[in-house]
Each structure stands twice: as structure tokens, then as C-alpha cells.
């Protein structure tokens, strides 16, 4: 039975507000603050090393409403990046040497200008990663997307929490696993996942519950064996992500009474090496309305880039953004626990 | 009344060190080393730990090895399989002990 719920926004819950989410985290008794940990590791204030990735969140609309979603995405959301704002992203890219555009959402493919944007980014000679939930590829109006991805050498980074169906469905909704496997097979049929250039297929696993993954390499081996034997599915790499205590996952943590122990465990597992590799150090994140953030998580918590740095993509200035200090708070413990977690998986 | 087993206890396990630091150090080195990856994988060792914890009925170790199993992506489905393997072997061992009775009966019975 599905355990997914409608978006927090549609249920008009206080926790739908970023301010309430941050206040909920603030109320916890934690032995040490994130910034203190950073200072102890000689990393405060956190600053970018070099901005190599522009992560563009093209909207919060999604065909799913996963239980752990940090975006509070769902079919009822109305935030969608306009073509004008996408053009501003392209202008910013054109005047920088940022090599990778990481397109995320929601289900980014549901943005009506998605394909245009991907083509334009590719025309600028930049690498495109699409953060895909897989099931969208099986909907009638998006069935041709795998071929589109292949035509434009788009790297597909897709979510599959677990290689066991029941686990995946519990987090993402009934039938999601089966549909995801069908989509993966179609991607495989186009050469995705077999190590061929321009057909890179990455799976993203995340814990189904209030714990973290301690060994990305081991997980990758388990996934490879299970998906290969059960479904003949192949992939290039597996990233393990830690669930961030934001939006719907935060709601689940509160309801299941896991919030305090989960945050304590993340804080205790603070790893300076993981912090040094945090993705905000090489990424800048653009919101659906063009606002700039240090990462997609800060974006969802309404924490824009620091005062003094350009705050909208129309004012994009790579040097000024590279010089900024990154805004951090307690949720950042999610990126720095154990092996670390980022949009590129483990960081330490 | 205070419970003999408390899930908060595990965090204080290390306090036992102070009563005999030398033996504690020897044991913890041995434990650490024995659970390092060798010919057996980390996954195999975690499952051995889990099976022993079940057999010995140690709530602390069951907790600890369940958490370790979760952290490498193993689920209750995996742990249930491990549990049944453990339980069935225990049942087999019980039956094997009936051999003692069988042997006595062979010797003394008519
Ligand atoms: S986790 Fe991804 S697929 Fe699930 S609701 Fe959020 S954006 Fe959609
Ligand atoms: S949550 Fe964002 S700002 Fe904080 S450490 Fe992670 S990537 Fe950096």
C-alpha cells in the first residue's frame, strides 16, 4: 500500500513554510552547531573552490509525491521556470566557463520548455545532466524522452531508492518500482548504462528510513548484482544520497519521532573530509524564478546566497559568486555525515 | 522499576573500559580486527554479527547489527532471511541434541 501523501503545500501545513522547517531544526538540542564543526575543521566560513556546475531547478511540478521529497514537489505545484528565466541562465552560462548544467525539479521534464533548454545548453557546448525520476519516461507525452536524451548526449541521473520493489514503492508510491525498471530497460536499449560516452546512466539511491548509507561502493555492488540478475538492467554508477531533513522528509521524521535521533546521528557523524567536498563548493543553484542559492537544499529553505553576492541569475557574476561565503545551518549536517552526500553521491 | 536492558545503554558501553583498561583494549582490538574485511566481505561479517546477536539474544547487538545492515542497504527482507537461517539451524541443533537421548536409549533400552 502506498505511503505517499499529497504535498505539504496542498495540505496547508505550517511545515510547508521554509521558516517553520528551519525553526523545527533549530528547536532540537544538538551538542554542537554546524558552523562550530566547520570552524573546528578549519573550513569556516565555507567558500566555493571553483564553480563548475550550474544546477537549475526548473520547477516544483512532479508526477510523483515521494515521501522523502525535499522539494515538496507534486502535481499540484505551480512553480515553473519561464523560458525568459531559462534564457537568463543561458546568458549566464555563455559568459562563464561552467562546464555542466544539472537540470532538476520536481520532474524537470514536465517544464514545457525543458527540451528547448537542453538543446540550447548543448549548443553552448556544455554537459547536461537530467535528474530524472524514471516514471515520467513512461507517461504518454514523455515516452520519446530517452531518444531525445540520446540524441543530445544527456547524462541521465535517476532515482531508485532500492533494488527491492517494496522498499522503493513505500517511499515513492505504488507501482513506481516496476515502472522505473521498464524505463531503465528502455534507456539500456539505447546504450545507456554500458559505459559508452554520451550515454551515461547514474542511479541515485537513498535510504528508505531514518538512517544513512555507510558504504557507497558496497551499495553499488549490491545494486549491480540485484538489478542485473533480476532484470538484466545495467548502469554506470550509483550515488548514495542522505535524505535531507527538509520538507516532506522532515514531516516524516517528526511524525515517526525519528527527528532528534536522526539529526544527532548526522551531527555525530560529521566528517571534515565530507564537508570539504560539499557540493555547494563547486555548484551554484538557480531557482524556478531565477533566484540564486548555494544549493537546492538552501533553495527549499529560502536561504538565498549571501548578501553582497549577485542574488538573481540576471546579475550572474562568476567571480563575485566564487568569492561568496556559503550560507549554512543545521540541515547541512546531512551533507557532511560519514562518507558525505551530494548530488554526485559520496564526497569523502 | 528500571529496565535491565535500555536502548540508551549502548552509548555507555565504552564505560566498561575503566574497570580493566588492559583487557578491554585487548578485546576491542580483537573485535575490531576480527570484523575487518578479509576473505569475508563487510556484508558477510555484518550478517554473521546479526546471526550471533539473535542466537545470543542480545538486544544491544541486534540493534547495532540491524543498524549496520541498514547502512549498507540491507532491509528487513534480508534480515528475515538471516533470521530464518539462524532459527532453522537452531532447530536443527536441538534435534541433533536428541541424538544423545537416541544413543542412550540404544545403549540402555531393549
Ligand atoms: S523526490 Fe523527485 S520524483 Fe519524488 S516527488 Fe520529489 S521531485 Fe518528484
Ligand atoms: S546543505 Fe547546501 S549549503 Fe549546506 S553543506 Fe549541503 S550543499 Fe552546502
CSV table of C-alpha atoms and ligand atoms in Angstrom, one decimal:
chain,number,residue,atom,x,y,z
A,1,UNK,CA,0.0,0.0,0.0
A,2,UNK,CA,1.3,3.4,-0.9
A,3,UNK,CA,2.5,5.6,2.0
A,4,UNK,CA,2.9,8.8,0.0
A,5,UNK,CA,0.8,11.8,0.9
A,6,UNK,CA,-0.1,15.0,-1.1
A,7,UNK,CA,2.3,17.9,-0.9
A,8,UNK,CA,2.6,19.8,2.3
A,9,UNK,CA,1.6,22.9,0.4
A,10,UNK,CA,-1.7,21.4,-0.7
A,11,UNK,CA,-2.4,20.3,2.9
A,12,UNK,CA,-1.7,23.9,4.0
A,13,UNK,CA,0.6,22.7,6.8
A,14,UNK,CA,2.8,25.1,8.7
A,15,UNK,CA,5.7,22.8,7.8
A,16,UNK,CA,5.2,23.8,4.1
A,17,UNK,CA,6.9,27.1,5.1
A,18,UNK,CA,10.7,27.1,4.9
A,19,UNK,CA,10.7,29.3,8.1
A,20,UNK,CA,8.8,26.6,10.0
A,21,UNK,CA,11.2,23.9,8.8
A,22,UNK,CA,14.2,25.8,9.9
A,23,UNK,CA,12.6,26.6,13.2
A,24,UNK,CA,11.8,22.9,13.7
A,25,UNK,CA,15.5,22.0,13.2
A,26,UNK,CA,16.6,24.9,15.5
A,27,UNK,CA,14.4,23.6,18.3
A,28,UNK,CA,16.4,20.4,18.6
A,29,UNK,CA,19.0,20.0,21.3
A,30,UNK,CA,22.3,19.4,19.4
A,31,UNK,CA,25.6,19.1,21.1
A,32,UNK,CA,27.4,21.3,18.6
A,33,UNK,CA,26.3,23.7,15.8
A,34,UNK,CA,27.2,23.1,12.2
A,35,UNK,CA,29.2,26.3,12.0
A,36,UNK,CA,31.2,25.3,15.1
A,37,UNK,CA,32.0,22.0,13.5
A,38,UNK,CA,33.1,23.8,10.3
A,39,UNK,CA,35.3,26.1,12.3
A,40,UNK,CA,36.9,23.2,14.2
A,41,UNK,CA,37.7,21.7,10.8
A,42,UNK,CA,39.2,25.0,9.6
A,43,UNK,CA,36.5,25.3,7.0
A,44,UNK,CA,34.5,28.3,8.3
A,45,UNK,CA,33.2,30.2,6.5
A,46,UNK,CA,32.6,27.6,3.8
A,47,UNK,CA,33.6,29.1,0.4
A,48,UNK,CA,33.4,27.8,-3.1
A,49,UNK,CA,36.5,26.2,-4.6
A,50,UNK,CA,35.6,26.7,-8.2
A,51,UNK,CA,32.1,26.9,-9.7
A,52,UNK,CA,31.9,24.0,-12.2
A,53,UNK,CA,28.2,23.2,-12.1
A,54,UNK,CA,25.0,25.3,-12.5
A,55,UNK,CA,22.1,23.4,-11.0
A,56,UNK,CA,18.9,24.7,-12.5
A,57,UNK,CA,15.7,23.8,-10.7
A,58,UNK,CA,13.2,24.3,-13.5
A,59,UNK,CA,10.1,23.9,-11.3
A,60,UNK,CA,8.4,22.0,-8.5
A,61,UNK,CA,5.8,20.2,-10.5
A,62,UNK,CA,6.2,16.4,-10.4
A,63,UNK,CA,4.1,13.4,-11.4
A,64,UNK,CA,5.0,11.8,-8.0
A,65,UNK,CA,4.8,12.9,-4.4
A,66,UNK,CA,7.5,10.8,-2.8
A,67,UNK,CA,7.5,10.7,1.0
A,68,UNK,CA,11.1,11.9,1.3
A,69,UNK,CA,11.0,14.8,-1.2
A,70,UNK,CA,12.9,17.8,0.0
A,71,UNK,CA,11.3,20.0,-2.7
A,72,UNK,CA,7.7,19.2,-1.6
A,73,UNK,CA,7.1,18.6,-5.3
A,74,UNK,CA,3.9,17.2,-6.7
A,75,UNK,CA,1.3,17.5,-9.4
A,76,UNK,CA,-0.4,20.5,-7.6
A,77,UNK,CA,2.7,22.7,-7.5
A,78,UNK,CA,2.6,25.7,-9.9
A,79,UNK,CA,6.2,27.0,-9.7
A,80,UNK,CA,7.6,26.6,-13.2
A,81,UNK,CA,10.7,28.3,-14.7
A,82,UNK,CA,9.7,30.5,-17.6
A,83,UNK,CA,11.6,30.5,-20.9
A,84,UNK,CA,12.8,34.0,-20.2
A,85,UNK,CA,14.4,32.9,-17.0
A,86,UNK,CA,16.0,29.9,-18.8
A,87,UNK,CA,17.3,32.4,-21.3
A,88,UNK,CA,18.9,34.3,-18.4
A,89,UNK,CA,20.6,31.0,-17.3
A,90,UNK,CA,21.9,30.6,-20.9
A,91,UNK,CA,23.2,34.1,-20.9
A,92,UNK,CA,25.0,33.5,-17.6
A,93,UNK,CA,26.5,30.3,-19.0
A,94,UNK,CA,27.6,31.9,-22.1
A,95,UNK,CA,29.7,34.4,-20.2
A,96,UNK,CA,31.2,31.8,-17.9
A,97,UNK,CA,33.2,28.6,-18.3
A,98,UNK,CA,30.8,26.5,-16.2
A,99,UNK,CA,31.0,23.1,-17.8
A,100,UNK,CA,28.0,21.3,-16.5
A,101,UNK,CA,24.3,22.1,-16.2
A,102,UNK,CA,22.4,19.9,-13.8
A,103,UNK,CA,18.7,20.2,-14.5
A,104,UNK,CA,16.5,19.3,-11.6
A,105,UNK,CA,12.9,19.8,-10.3
A,106,UNK,CA,10.3,18.4,-9.5
A,107,UNK,CA,10.3,16.3,-12.6
A,108,UNK,CA,12.3,18.7,-14.8
A,109,UNK,CA,10.9,17.2,-18.0
A,110,UNK,CA,7.4,18.5,-17.1
A,111,UNK,CA,8.6,22.0,-17.7
A,112,UNK,CA,7.2,22.9,-21.2
A,113,UNK,CA,10.5,24.5,-22.2
A,114,UNK,CA,12.7,21.6,-21.0
A,115,UNK,CA,13.7,20.3,-24.4
A,116,UNK,CA,14.4,23.7,-25.8
A,117,UNK,CA,16.6,24.5,-22.8
A,118,UNK,CA,18.5,21.3,-23.1
A,119,UNK,CA,19.2,21.9,-26.8
A,120,UNK,CA,20.3,25.5,-26.1
A,121,UNK,CA,22.7,24.3,-23.3
A,122,UNK,CA,24.1,21.7,-25.6
A,123,UNK,CA,24.5,24.3,-28.3
A,124,UNK,CA,26.8,26.2,-25.9
A,125,UNK,CA,28.9,23.0,-25.7
A,126,UNK,CA,28.0,22.3,-22.1
A,127,UNK,CA,27.4,18.9,-20.5
A,128,UNK,CA,23.8,18.3,-19.4
A,129,UNK,CA,22.7,16.1,-16.5
A,130,UNK,CA,19.0,15.4,-16.2
A,131,UNK,CA,17.7,14.4,-12.7
A,132,UNK,CA,15.0,12.0,-13.8
A,133,UNK,CA,12.5,10.2,-11.6
A,134,UNK,CA,12.2,7.4,-14.3
A,135,UNK,CA,8.4,7.1,-14.1
A,136,UNK,CA,8.0,10.3,-16.2
A,137,UNK,CA,9.6,8.5,-19.1
A,138,UNK,CA,6.7,6.0,-19.1
A,139,UNK,CA,4.0,8.7,-19.4
A,140,UNK,CA,2.4,9.1,-22.9
A,141,UNK,CA,3.7,12.6,-23.5
A,142,UNK,CA,7.3,11.9,-22.4
A,143,UNK,CA,7.8,8.4,-23.8
A,144,UNK,CA,10.2,9.7,-26.5
A,145,UNK,CA,12.5,11.3,-24.0
A,146,UNK,CA,15.1,8.5,-23.9
A,147,UNK,CA,15.7,9.0,-27.6
A,148,UNK,CA,15.9,12.8,-27.0
A,149,UNK,CA,18.4,12.3,-24.3
A,150,UNK,CA,20.5,10.0,-26.5
A,151,UNK,CA,20.3,12.5,-29.4
A,152,UNK,CA,21.7,15.2,-27.2
A,153,UNK,CA,24.1,13.1,-25.1
A,154,UNK,CA,22.3,14.0,-21.9
A,155,UNK,CA,23.6,12.2,-18.8
A,156,UNK,CA,20.6,10.7,-17.0
A,157,UNK,CA,20.8,10.6,-13.2
A,158,UNK,CA,17.8,8.7,-12.0
A,159,UNK,CA,16.3,7.9,-8.6
A,160,UNK,CA,15.9,4.4,-7.5
A,161,UNK,CA,16.0,4.2,-3.7
A,162,UNK,CA,16.4,0.4,-3.6
A,163,UNK,CA,16.7,-2.6,-5.8
A,164,UNK,CA,13.8,-4.2,-3.9
A,165,UNK,CA,10.4,-3.1,-5.2
A,166,UNK,CA,8.5,-3.0,-1.9
A,167,UNK,CA,11.1,-0.6,-0.4
A,168,UNK,CA,11.1,1.7,-3.4
A,169,UNK,CA,7.3,1.8,-3.6
A,170,UNK,CA,7.0,2.6,0.1
A,171,UNK,CA,8.9,5.8,-0.4
A,172,UNK,CA,7.9,6.8,-3.9
A,173,UNK,CA,4.4,5.3,-4.4
A,174,UNK,CA,2.7,2.1,-5.6
A,175,UNK,CA,4.0,0.7,-8.8
A,176,UNK,CA,6.9,3.1,-9.1
A,177,UNK,CA,9.5,0.4,-9.0
A,178,UNK,CA,8.0,-1.6,-11.8
A,179,UNK,CA,7.6,1.5,-14.0
A,180,UNK,CA,11.1,2.6,-13.1
A,181,UNK,CA,12.5,-0.8,-14.2
A,182,UNK,CA,10.6,-0.5,-17.5
A,183,UNK,CA,12.1,2.9,-18.1
A,184,UNK,CA,15.6,1.7,-17.2
A,185,UNK,CA,15.3,-1.1,-19.7
A,186,UNK,CA,14.4,1.4,-22.5
A,187,UNK,CA,17.4,3.5,-21.5
A,188,UNK,CA,19.6,0.5,-21.6
A,189,UNK,CA,18.3,-0.4,-25.0
A,190,UNK,CA,19.6,2.9,-26.3
A,191,UNK,CA,23.1,2.1,-24.9
A,192,UNK,CA,22.6,4.0,-21.6
A,193,UNK,CA,24.5,2.4,-18.7
A,194,UNK,CA,27.0,0.4,-20.7
A,195,UNK,CA,30.0,2.7,-20.3
A,196,UNK,CA,29.5,4.4,-23.7
A,197,UNK,CA,30.4,8.1,-23.9
A,198,UNK,CA,27.3,10.3,-24.1
A,199,UNK,CA,25.1,7.6,-22.7
A,200,UNK,CA,26.0,7.9,-19.0
A,201,UNK,CA,23.4,6.5,-16.7
A,202,UNK,CA,23.7,7.1,-13.0
A,203,UNK,CA,21.4,5.7,-10.3
A,204,UNK,CA,20.7,7.6,-7.2
A,205,UNK,CA,19.8,5.5,-4.1
A,206,UNK,CA,18.7,7.0,-0.8
A,207,UNK,CA,17.8,5.3,2.5
A,208,UNK,CA,14.2,4.3,2.9
A,209,UNK,CA,14.0,5.4,6.6
A,210,UNK,CA,15.9,7.3,9.2
A,211,UNK,CA,19.5,6.1,8.6
A,212,UNK,CA,22.3,6.8,6.3
A,213,UNK,CA,24.3,4.6,3.9
A,214,UNK,CA,27.8,4.0,5.1
A,215,UNK,CA,29.4,2.5,2.0
A,216,UNK,CA,28.6,3.7,-1.5
A,217,UNK,CA,30.9,1.1,-3.1
A,218,UNK,CA,29.2,-1.8,-1.4
A,219,UNK,CA,25.8,-0.5,-2.3
A,220,UNK,CA,26.8,-0.1,-5.9
A,221,UNK,CA,27.9,-3.7,-6.0
A,222,UNK,CA,24.6,-4.9,-4.4
A,223,UNK,CA,22.6,-2.8,-6.9
A,224,UNK,CA,24.6,-4.1,-9.8
A,225,UNK,CA,24.1,-7.7,-8.8
A,226,UNK,CA,20.5,-7.5,-7.9
A,227,UNK,CA,19.3,-5.4,-10.9
A,228,UNK,CA,21.5,-7.4,-13.3
A,229,UNK,CA,20.2,-10.8,-12.1
A,230,UNK,CA,16.6,-9.8,-11.6
A,231,UNK,CA,16.0,-7.5,-14.5
A,232,UNK,CA,19.1,-7.5,-16.8
A,233,UNK,CA,19.4,-3.8,-16.0
A,234,UNK,CA,22.9,-2.1,-16.2
A,235,UNK,CA,24.1,1.3,-15.1
A,236,UNK,CA,27.3,3.2,-15.0
A,237,UNK,CA,27.5,4.4,-11.4
A,238,UNK,CA,25.4,4.5,-8.2
A,239,UNK,CA,25.3,7.6,-6.0
A,240,UNK,CA,24.1,7.3,-2.4
A,241,UNK,CA,22.3,10.3,-1.1
A,242,UNK,CA,21.5,11.1,2.5
A,243,UNK,CA,17.9,12.2,3.0
A,244,UNK,CA,17.8,15.9,4.0
A,245,UNK,CA,15.7,17.0,6.9
A,246,UNK,CA,13.7,19.3,4.7
A,247,UNK,CA,10.0,19.4,3.6
A,248,UNK,CA,8.3,16.0,3.4
A,249,UNK,CA,11.2,14.0,4.8
A,250,UNK,CA,11.2,16.4,7.7
A,251,UNK,CA,7.5,15.8,8.2
A,252,UNK,CA,8.1,12.1,8.2
A,253,UNK,CA,10.9,12.4,10.7
A,254,UNK,CA,8.7,14.4,13.0
A,255,UNK,CA,5.7,12.1,12.7
A,256,UNK,CA,7.8,8.9,13.2
A,257,UNK,CA,9.6,10.5,16.1
A,258,UNK,CA,12.9,10.0,14.4
A,259,UNK,CA,13.9,13.6,14.0
A,260,UNK,CA,16.0,14.1,17.1
A,261,UNK,CA,18.0,10.8,16.9
A,262,UNK,CA,18.4,11.2,13.2
A,263,UNK,CA,19.9,14.7,13.5
A,264,UNK,CA,22.0,13.7,16.4
A,265,UNK,CA,23.4,10.8,14.4
A,266,UNK,CA,24.1,13.1,11.4
A,267,UNK,CA,25.8,15.6,13.7
A,268,UNK,CA,27.9,12.9,15.4
A,269,UNK,CA,29.0,11.6,12.1
A,270,UNK,CA,30.3,15.0,10.9
A,271,UNK,CA,33.3,14.3,8.7
A,272,UNK,CA,35.6,17.2,7.8
A,273,UNK,CA,36.6,15.5,4.5
A,274,UNK,CA,33.0,15.2,3.5
A,275,UNK,CA,32.5,18.9,4.4
A,276,UNK,CA,35.5,19.9,2.3
A,277,UNK,CA,33.8,18.1,-0.7
A,278,UNK,CA,30.3,19.6,-0.1
A,279,UNK,CA,28.6,20.2,-3.4
A,280,UNK,CA,28.0,23.9,-2.6
A,281,UNK,CA,31.7,24.4,-3.1
A,282,UNK,CA,31.5,23.7,-6.8
A,283,UNK,CA,27.9,24.4,-7.6
A,284,UNK,CA,25.5,27.3,-7.9
A,285,UNK,CA,21.8,26.7,-7.8
A,286,UNK,CA,19.2,28.6,-9.7
A,287,UNK,CA,15.6,28.6,-8.5
A,288,UNK,CA,12.5,28.5,-10.8
A,289,UNK,CA,12.2,32.3,-10.6
A,290,UNK,CA,15.9,32.9,-11.3
A,291,UNK,CA,17.0,33.5,-7.7
A,292,UNK,CA,20.5,32.2,-6.8
A,293,UNK,CA,21.3,29.8,-4.0
A,294,UNK,CA,24.2,27.8,-2.7
A,295,UNK,CA,22.4,24.5,-3.3
A,296,UNK,CA,19.0,23.1,-3.9
A,297,UNK,CA,18.5,22.4,-0.2
A,298,UNK,CA,19.1,26.1,0.7
A,299,UNK,CA,16.8,26.9,-2.1
A,300,UNK,CA,14.0,24.9,-0.5
A,301,UNK,CA,14.7,26.6,2.9
A,302,UNK,CA,14.5,30.1,1.3
A,303,UNK,CA,18.2,30.8,2.1
A,304,UNK,CA,19.5,32.8,-0.8
A,305,UNK,CA,23.2,33.3,-1.5
A,306,UNK,CA,24.9,35.7,1.0
A,307,UNK,CA,24.2,39.5,1.0
A,308,UNK,CA,26.6,41.2,-1.4
A,309,UNK,CA,26.7,38.3,-3.9
A,310,UNK,CA,24.5,38.5,-7.0
A,311,UNK,CA,21.2,37.2,-6.0
A,312,UNK,CA,19.5,36.7,-9.4
A,313,UNK,CA,20.7,34.9,-12.4
A,314,UNK,CA,20.2,38.1,-14.5
A,315,UNK,CA,23.1,39.6,-12.4
A,316,UNK,CA,25.2,36.5,-12.7
A,317,UNK,CA,28.9,37.3,-12.0
A,318,UNK,CA,31.1,34.2,-11.6
A,319,UNK,CA,33.9,36.0,-9.8
A,320,UNK,CA,31.6,37.6,-7.2
A,321,UNK,CA,29.8,34.3,-6.7
A,322,UNK,CA,33.1,32.4,-6.3
A,323,UNK,CA,34.2,34.8,-3.6
A,324,UNK,CA,30.9,34.5,-1.6
A,325,UNK,CA,30.6,32.8,1.8
A,326,UNK,CA,28.2,29.9,1.7
A,327,UNK,CA,25.1,30.1,3.9
A,328,UNK,CA,24.9,27.1,6.3
A,329,UNK,CA,22.6,25.9,9.0
A,330,UNK,CA,21.8,22.6,10.8
A,331,UNK,CA,20.4,20.9,7.7
A,332,UNK,CA,24.0,20.9,6.3
A,333,UNK,CA,24.8,18.0,8.7
A,334,UNK,CA,23.0,15.9,6.0
A,335,UNK,CA,25.8,16.7,3.5
A,336,UNK,CA,28.7,16.0,5.9
A,337,UNK,CA,27.9,12.8,7.7
A,338,UNK,CA,30.1,9.8,7.2
A,339,UNK,CA,31.1,9.4,3.5
A,340,UNK,CA,29.2,12.6,2.8
A,341,UNK,CA,26.3,13.2,0.4
A,342,UNK,CA,25.9,15.5,-2.6
A,343,UNK,CA,24.2,15.4,-5.9
A,344,UNK,CA,27.2,13.5,-7.0
A,345,UNK,CA,27.0,11.0,-4.2
A,346,UNK,CA,29.6,10.5,-1.5
A,347,UNK,CA,32.2,13.2,-1.1
A,348,UNK,CA,34.8,11.7,1.2
B,1,UNK,CA,11.4,-0.1,38.0
B,2,UNK,CA,14.4,0.5,35.9
B,3,UNK,CA,14.8,-1.9,33.0
B,4,UNK,CA,17.8,-4.2,32.8
B,5,UNK,CA,18.1,-3.5,29.0
B,6,UNK,CA,17.7,0.1,27.9
B,7,UNK,CA,18.3,1.3,24.4
B,8,UNK,CA,20.3,4.2,25.8
B,9,UNK,CA,22.8,1.7,27.3
B,10,UNK,CA,24.7,1.1,24.1
B,11,UNK,CA,26.1,4.6,24.1
B,12,UNK,CA,27.7,3.9,27.5
B,13,UNK,CA,29.2,0.5,26.6
B,14,UNK,CA,32.7,2.0,26.5
B,15,UNK,CA,32.4,2.9,30.2
B,16,UNK,CA,33.2,-0.7,31.0
B,17,UNK,CA,36.8,0.1,29.9
B,18,UNK,CA,37.7,1.8,33.2
B,19,UNK,CA,37.3,-1.4,35.2
B,20,UNK,CA,40.1,-3.2,33.3
B,21,UNK,CA,41.6,-1.0,30.6
B,22,UNK,CA,44.2,-3.6,29.6
B,23,UNK,CA,41.8,-6.5,29.0
B,24,UNK,CA,39.3,-4.0,27.4
B,25,UNK,CA,42.0,-2.8,25.0
B,26,UNK,CA,42.9,-6.4,24.0
B,27,UNK,CA,39.3,-7.3,23.5
B,28,UNK,CA,38.4,-4.2,21.5
B,29,UNK,CA,41.4,-4.7,19.3
B,30,UNK,CA,40.5,-8.3,18.7
B,31,UNK,CA,36.9,-7.4,18.0
B,32,UNK,CA,37.9,-4.6,15.6
B,33,UNK,CA,40.3,-6.8,13.7
B,34,UNK,CA,38.0,-9.8,13.5
B,35,UNK,CA,35.3,-7.7,11.9
B,36,UNK,CA,37.6,-6.1,9.3
B,37,UNK,CA,37.1,-7.1,5.8
B,38,UNK,CA,39.3,-10.0,4.9
B,39,UNK,CA,38.4,-13.1,2.9
B,40,UNK,CA,34.9,-12.4,4.1
B,41,UNK,CA,33.2,-9.2,2.9
B,42,UNK,CA,31.9,-6.5,5.2
B,43,UNK,CA,28.4,-7.7,4.3
B,44,UNK,CA,29.1,-11.2,5.3
B,45,UNK,CA,30.6,-10.1,8.6
B,46,UNK,CA,27.6,-7.9,9.4
B,47,UNK,CA,25.3,-10.8,8.8
B,48,UNK,CA,27.4,-13.1,11.0
B,49,UNK,CA,27.2,-10.4,13.7
B,50,UNK,CA,23.4,-10.3,13.2
B,51,UNK,CA,23.0,-14.1,13.4
B,52,UNK,CA,25.1,-14.3,16.5
B,53,UNK,CA,23.2,-11.5,18.1
B,54,UNK,CA,20.0,-13.3,17.5
B,55,UNK,CA,21.3,-16.6,18.8
B,56,UNK,CA,22.7,-14.9,21.9
B,57,UNK,CA,19.5,-12.9,22.2
B,58,UNK,CA,21.5,-9.7,22.8
B,59,UNK,CA,19.2,-6.7,22.3
B,60,UNK,CA,22.2,-4.3,22.1
B,61,UNK,CA,23.8,-6.3,19.3
B,62,UNK,CA,20.6,-6.9,17.5
B,63,UNK,CA,20.1,-3.1,17.5
B,64,UNK,CA,23.7,-2.5,16.4
B,65,UNK,CA,23.8,-5.0,13.6
B,66,UNK,CA,20.4,-4.1,12.3
B,67,UNK,CA,21.6,-0.5,12.0
B,68,UNK,CA,24.8,-1.7,10.3
B,69,UNK,CA,22.8,-3.8,7.9
B,70,UNK,CA,20.6,-0.8,7.1
B,71,UNK,CA,23.6,1.3,6.5
B,72,UNK,CA,24.8,-1.0,3.7
B,73,UNK,CA,21.3,-1.1,2.1
B,74,UNK,CA,20.1,-4.4,3.6
B,75,UNK,CA,16.5,-4.4,4.5
B,76,UNK,CA,14.1,-6.4,6.8
B,77,UNK,CA,13.7,-8.8,3.9
B,78,UNK,CA,17.4,-9.6,4.1
B,79,UNK,CA,17.4,-9.8,7.9
B,80,UNK,CA,14.3,-12.0,7.9
B,81,UNK,CA,16.2,-14.5,5.6
B,82,UNK,CA,19.1,-14.3,8.0
B,83,UNK,CA,16.8,-14.8,10.9
B,84,UNK,CA,15.2,-17.9,9.4
B,85,UNK,CA,18.6,-19.4,8.5
B,86,UNK,CA,19.6,-18.8,12.2
B,87,UNK,CA,16.4,-20.1,13.6
B,88,UNK,CA,16.3,-23.2,11.4
B,89,UNK,CA,19.9,-24.1,12.4
B,90,UNK,CA,19.0,-23.7,16.0
B,91,UNK,CA,16.1,-26.0,15.5
B,92,UNK,CA,18.4,-28.5,13.8
B,93,UNK,CA,20.9,-28.2,16.6
B,94,UNK,CA,18.1,-29.0,19.1
B,95,UNK,CA,17.2,-32.1,17.1
B,96,UNK,CA,20.9,-33.1,16.8
B,97,UNK,CA,21.0,-33.0,20.6
B,98,UNK,CA,18.2,-35.5,20.7
B,99,UNK,CA,20.9,-37.9,19.3
B,100,UNK,CA,22.2,-38.0,22.9
B,101,UNK,CA,18.9,-39.4,24.0
B,102,UNK,CA,18.8,-41.7,21.0
B,103,UNK,CA,22.3,-43.0,21.8
B,104,UNK,CA,21.4,-43.6,25.5
B,105,UNK,CA,18.3,-45.4,24.5
B,106,UNK,CA,20.2,-47.5,22.0
B,107,UNK,CA,22.6,-48.5,24.8
B,108,UNK,CA,20.2,-48.9,27.7
B,109,UNK,CA,16.9,-49.7,26.0
B,110,UNK,CA,15.8,-53.1,25.0
C,1,LIG,S1,11.6,13.1,-4.9
C,1,LIG,FE1,11.8,13.6,-7.0
C,1,LIG,S2,10.3,12.3,-8.0
C,1,LIG,FE2,9.8,12.3,-5.9
C,1,LIG,S3,8.3,14.0,-5.6
C,1,LIG,FE3,10.3,14.9,-5.2
C,1,LIG,S4,10.9,15.7,-7.2
C,1,LIG,FE4,9.3,14.2,-7.6
C,2,LIG,S1,23.0,21.8,2.5
C,2,LIG,FE1,23.8,23.1,0.9
C,2,LIG,S2,25.0,24.7,1.9
C,2,LIG,FE2,24.7,23.0,3.3
C,2,LIG,S3,26.6,21.8,3.1
C,2,LIG,FE3,24.9,20.9,1.8
C,2,LIG,S4,25.3,21.7,-0.1
C,2,LIG,FE4,26.4,23.0,1.3
